[in-house]
PDB file of C-alpha atoms in Angstrom:
ATOM      1  CA  GLN A   1      -6.080   9.338  11.034  1.00 90.00           C
ATOM      2  CA  VAL A   2      -5.966   8.672   7.298  1.00 96.00           C
ATOM      3  CA  GLN A   3      -2.622   8.837   5.523  1.00 97.00           C
ATOM      4  CA  LEU A   4      -1.457   8.576   1.917  1.00 97.00           C
ATOM      5  CA  VAL A   5       2.249   7.827   1.459  1.00 97.00           C
ATOM      6  CA  GLU A   6       4.011   7.811  -1.922  1.00 97.00           C
ATOM      7  CA  SER A   7       7.264   6.029  -2.723  1.00 97.00           C
ATOM      8  CA  GLY A   8       9.400   5.026  -5.701  1.00 98.00           C
ATOM      9  CA  GLY A   9      10.674   8.364  -6.943  1.00 98.00           C
ATOM     10  CA  GLY A  10      14.296   9.030  -7.754  1.00 98.00           C
ATOM     11  CA  LEU A  11      16.869  10.113 -10.334  1.00 98.00           C
ATOM     12  CA  VAL A  12      16.842   8.406 -13.736  1.00 98.00           C
ATOM     13  CA  GLN A  13      18.371   9.041 -17.157  1.00 98.00           C
ATOM     14  CA  PRO A  14      16.233   9.972 -20.163  1.00 98.00           C
ATOM     15  CA  GLY A  15      14.538   6.854 -21.481  1.00 98.00           C
ATOM     16  CA  GLY A  16      14.525   5.232 -18.066  1.00 98.00           C
ATOM     17  CA  SER A  17      11.634   3.942 -15.981  1.00 98.00           C
ATOM     18  CA  LEU A  18      10.252   4.237 -12.469  1.00 98.00           C
ATOM     19  CA  ARG A  19       7.369   2.627 -10.613  1.00 98.00           C
ATOM     20  CA  LEU A  20       5.595   4.813  -8.067  1.00 98.00           C
ATOM     21  CA  SER A  21       3.380   3.507  -5.277  1.00 98.00           C
ATOM     22  CA  CYS A  22       0.874   5.189  -2.979  1.00 98.00           C
ATOM     23  CA  THR A  23      -0.607   3.360   0.002  1.00 98.00           C
ATOM     24  CA  ALA A  24      -3.543   4.501   2.135  1.00 98.00           C
ATOM     25  CA  SER A  25      -3.646   3.631   5.815  1.00 97.00           C
ATOM     26  CA  GLY A  26      -5.622   4.438   8.942  1.00 97.00           C
ATOM     27  CA  SER A  27      -9.316   4.177   9.766  1.00 97.00           C
ATOM     28  CA  ILE A  28     -10.936   3.733   6.351  1.00 97.00           C
ATOM     29  CA  SER A  29     -14.404   2.546   5.369  1.00 96.00           C
ATOM     30  CA  SER A  30     -14.001   2.831   1.597  1.00 96.00           C
ATOM     31  CA  ILE A  31     -11.834   4.453  -1.057  1.00 97.00           C
ATOM     32  CA  ASN A  32     -13.387   5.956  -4.146  1.00 97.00           C
ATOM     33  CA  THR A  33     -11.342   7.406  -7.007  1.00 97.00           C
ATOM     34  CA  MET A  34      -7.565   7.572  -6.647  1.00 97.00           C
ATOM     35  CA  LYS A  35      -5.492   9.933  -8.778  1.00 98.00           C
ATOM     36  CA  TRP A  36      -1.919  10.862  -9.591  1.00 98.00           C
ATOM     37  CA  TYR A  37      -0.911  14.496 -10.083  1.00 98.00           C
ATOM     38  CA  ARG A  38       2.448  16.089 -10.758  1.00 98.00           C
ATOM     39  CA  GLN A  39       3.885  19.560 -10.315  1.00 98.00           C
ATOM     40  CA  ALA A  40       7.058  20.803 -11.997  1.00 97.00           C
ATOM     41  CA  PRO A  41       8.973  23.876 -10.792  1.00 92.00           C
ATOM     42  CA  GLY A  42       7.182  27.063 -11.790  1.00 95.00           C
ATOM     43  CA  LYS A  43       4.192  25.193 -13.210  1.00 97.00           C
ATOM     44  CA  GLU A  44       0.692  24.389 -12.039  1.00 97.00           C
ATOM     45  CA  ARG A  45      -0.202  20.995 -10.676  1.00 97.00           C
ATOM     46  CA  GLU A  46      -1.572  18.777 -13.443  1.00 98.00           C
ATOM     47  CA  LEU A  47      -3.570  15.568 -13.486  1.00 98.00           C
ATOM     48  CA  VAL A  48      -1.559  12.530 -14.605  1.00 98.00           C
ATOM     49  CA  ALA A  49      -3.919   9.585 -14.162  1.00 98.00           C
ATOM     50  CA  THR A  50      -7.196   8.497 -12.587  1.00 98.00           C
ATOM     51  CA  VAL A  51      -8.101   5.041 -11.278  1.00 98.00           C
ATOM     52  CA  THR A  52     -11.682   4.358 -10.195  1.00 97.00           C
ATOM     53  CA  SER A  53     -12.673   1.940  -7.440  1.00 93.00           C
ATOM     54  CA  ASP A  54     -13.340  -0.826  -9.980  1.00 92.00           C
ATOM     55  CA  GLY A  55      -9.922  -0.400 -11.591  1.00 93.00           C
ATOM     56  CA  SER A  56     -10.862   1.649 -14.635  1.00 97.00           C
ATOM     57  CA  THR A  57      -7.955   3.929 -15.591  1.00 97.00           C
ATOM     58  CA  ASN A  58      -7.480   7.110 -17.568  1.00 97.00           C
ATOM     59  CA  VAL A  59      -4.082   8.637 -18.329  1.00 98.00           C
ATOM     60  CA  ALA A  60      -3.601  12.197 -19.536  1.00 97.00           C
ATOM     61  CA  GLU A  61      -3.436  12.319 -23.331  1.00 97.00           C
ATOM     62  CA  SER A  62       0.108  13.706 -23.479  1.00 95.00           C
ATOM     63  CA  MET A  63       1.379  10.851 -21.295  1.00 96.00           C
ATOM     64  CA  LYS A  64      -0.701   8.006 -22.692  1.00 96.00           C
ATOM     65  CA  GLY A  65       1.438   5.166 -23.995  1.00 96.00           C
ATOM     66  CA  ARG A  66       4.320   5.956 -21.637  1.00 98.00           C
ATOM     67  CA  PHE A  67       2.538   5.931 -18.264  1.00 98.00           C
ATOM     68  CA  THR A  68       0.140   3.340 -16.863  1.00 98.00           C
ATOM     69  CA  ALA A  69      -1.841   3.320 -13.619  1.00 97.00           C
ATOM     70  CA  SER A  70      -3.354   0.501 -11.569  1.00 97.00           C
ATOM     71  CA  ARG A  71      -4.563  -0.240  -8.043  1.00 96.00           C
ATOM     72  CA  ASP A  72      -4.810  -3.042  -5.520  1.00 96.00           C
ATOM     73  CA  ASN A  73      -7.876  -2.607  -3.317  1.00 95.00           C
ATOM     74  CA  VAL A  74      -6.739  -5.232  -0.804  1.00 95.00           C
ATOM     75  CA  LYS A  75      -3.443  -3.418  -0.272  1.00 97.00           C
ATOM     76  CA  LYS A  76      -5.150  -0.004  -0.581  1.00 97.00           C
ATOM     77  CA  THR A  77      -2.413   0.940  -3.029  1.00 97.00           C
ATOM     78  CA  VAL A  78      -2.356   2.753  -6.352  1.00 97.00           C
ATOM     79  CA  TYR A  79       0.597   2.461  -8.746  1.00 98.00           C
ATOM     80  CA  LEU A  80       2.002   4.584 -11.550  1.00 98.00           C
ATOM     81  CA  GLN A  81       4.431   3.016 -14.030  1.00 98.00           C
ATOM     82  CA  LEU A  82       6.590   5.648 -15.738  1.00 98.00           C
ATOM     83  CA  ASN A  83       8.380   4.575 -18.933  1.00 98.00           C
ATOM     84  CA  SER A  84      10.424   6.375 -21.600  1.00 98.00           C
ATOM     85  CA  LEU A  85      10.989   9.270 -19.254  1.00 98.00           C
ATOM     86  CA  THR A  86      12.154  12.659 -20.520  1.00 97.00           C
ATOM     87  CA  PRO A  87      13.499  15.703 -18.648  1.00 97.00           C
ATOM     88  CA  GLU A  88      10.057  17.278 -19.080  1.00 96.00           C
ATOM     89  CA  ASP A  89       8.676  14.604 -16.746  1.00 98.00           C
ATOM     90  CA  THR A  90      10.733  15.987 -13.858  1.00 98.00           C
ATOM     91  CA  ALA A  91       8.279  16.925 -11.101  1.00 98.00           C
ATOM     92  CA  VAL A  92       6.940  16.049  -7.694  1.00 98.00           C
ATOM     93  CA  TYR A  93       4.322  13.344  -8.146  1.00 98.00           C
ATOM     94  CA  TYR A  94       1.377  13.413  -5.725  1.00 98.00           C
ATOM     95  CA  CYS A  95      -1.218  10.822  -4.809  1.00 98.00           C
ATOM     96  CA  ASN A  96      -4.827  11.870  -4.201  1.00 98.00           C
ATOM     97  CA  ALA A  97      -7.820   9.856  -3.027  1.00 98.00           C
ATOM     98  CA  LEU A  98     -11.453  10.250  -1.992  1.00 98.00           C
ATOM     99  CA  ILE A  99     -11.815   8.301   1.258  1.00 98.00           C
ATOM    100  CA  ARG A 100     -14.778   7.618   3.539  1.00 97.00           C
ATOM    101  CA  ARG A 101     -14.062   7.006   7.216  1.00 97.00           C
ATOM    102  CA  PRO A 102     -16.168   4.686   9.422  1.00 97.00           C
ATOM    103  CA  GLY A 103     -19.294   6.341  10.778  1.00 96.00           C
ATOM    104  CA  THR A 104     -19.483   8.952   8.033  1.00 96.00           C
ATOM    105  CA  ALA A 105     -21.682   9.104   4.942  1.00 95.00           C
ATOM    106  CA  TYR A 106     -19.316  11.062   2.739  1.00 96.00           C
ATOM    107  CA  HIS A 107     -15.873  10.886   1.153  1.00 97.00           C
ATOM    108  CA  VAL A 108     -13.115  13.371   1.951  1.00 97.00           C
ATOM    109  CA  ASN A 109     -10.238  14.398  -0.294  1.00 97.00           C
ATOM    110  CA  TYR A 110      -6.750  13.396   0.910  1.00 98.00           C
ATOM    111  CA  TRP A 111      -3.278  14.159  -0.469  1.00 98.00           C
ATOM    112  CA  GLY A 112       0.076  12.485  -0.021  1.00 98.00           C
ATOM    113  CA  GLN A 113       3.292  14.400   0.595  1.00 97.00           C
ATOM    114  CA  GLY A 114       4.644  13.667  -2.886  1.00 98.00           C
ATOM    115  CA  THR A 115       7.667  11.859  -4.294  1.00 98.00           C
ATOM    116  CA  GLN A 116      10.342  13.533  -6.438  1.00 98.00           C
ATOM    117  CA  VAL A 117      11.015  12.263  -9.963  1.00 98.00           C
ATOM    118  CA  THR A 118      14.094  13.736 -11.646  1.00 98.00           C
ATOM    119  CA  VAL A 119      15.031  12.851 -15.234  1.00 98.00           C
ATOM    120  CA  SER A 120      18.522  14.026 -16.159  1.00 96.00           C
ATOM    121  CA  SER A 121      21.639  12.873 -17.994  1.00 92.00           C
TER     122      SER A 121
END
């Protein structure tokens, strides 16, 4: 099977930083775009950042300058660096990826289980 597992979440004070990781594993032929989403209590899931297979990144406008995304194709891992965190950043952060398995001609959407980020004093 294909799995996406996030890590790095936790409790931080306002102004603090966290580094999230998401690693893909299993039978994988190729990985296309990888993305980070987040969902706060009572709110819809929103796109945080996108990283293409060649490493091109795009961070949501409201988070640009505080958050950065990157990926390591050898490790099959995407990262999200969270800086200058505020209580409004509190949410579950999810990893998403388009992955093609061996013997198939198409990519399938996969989601991780999410990692909790809590910003509080």
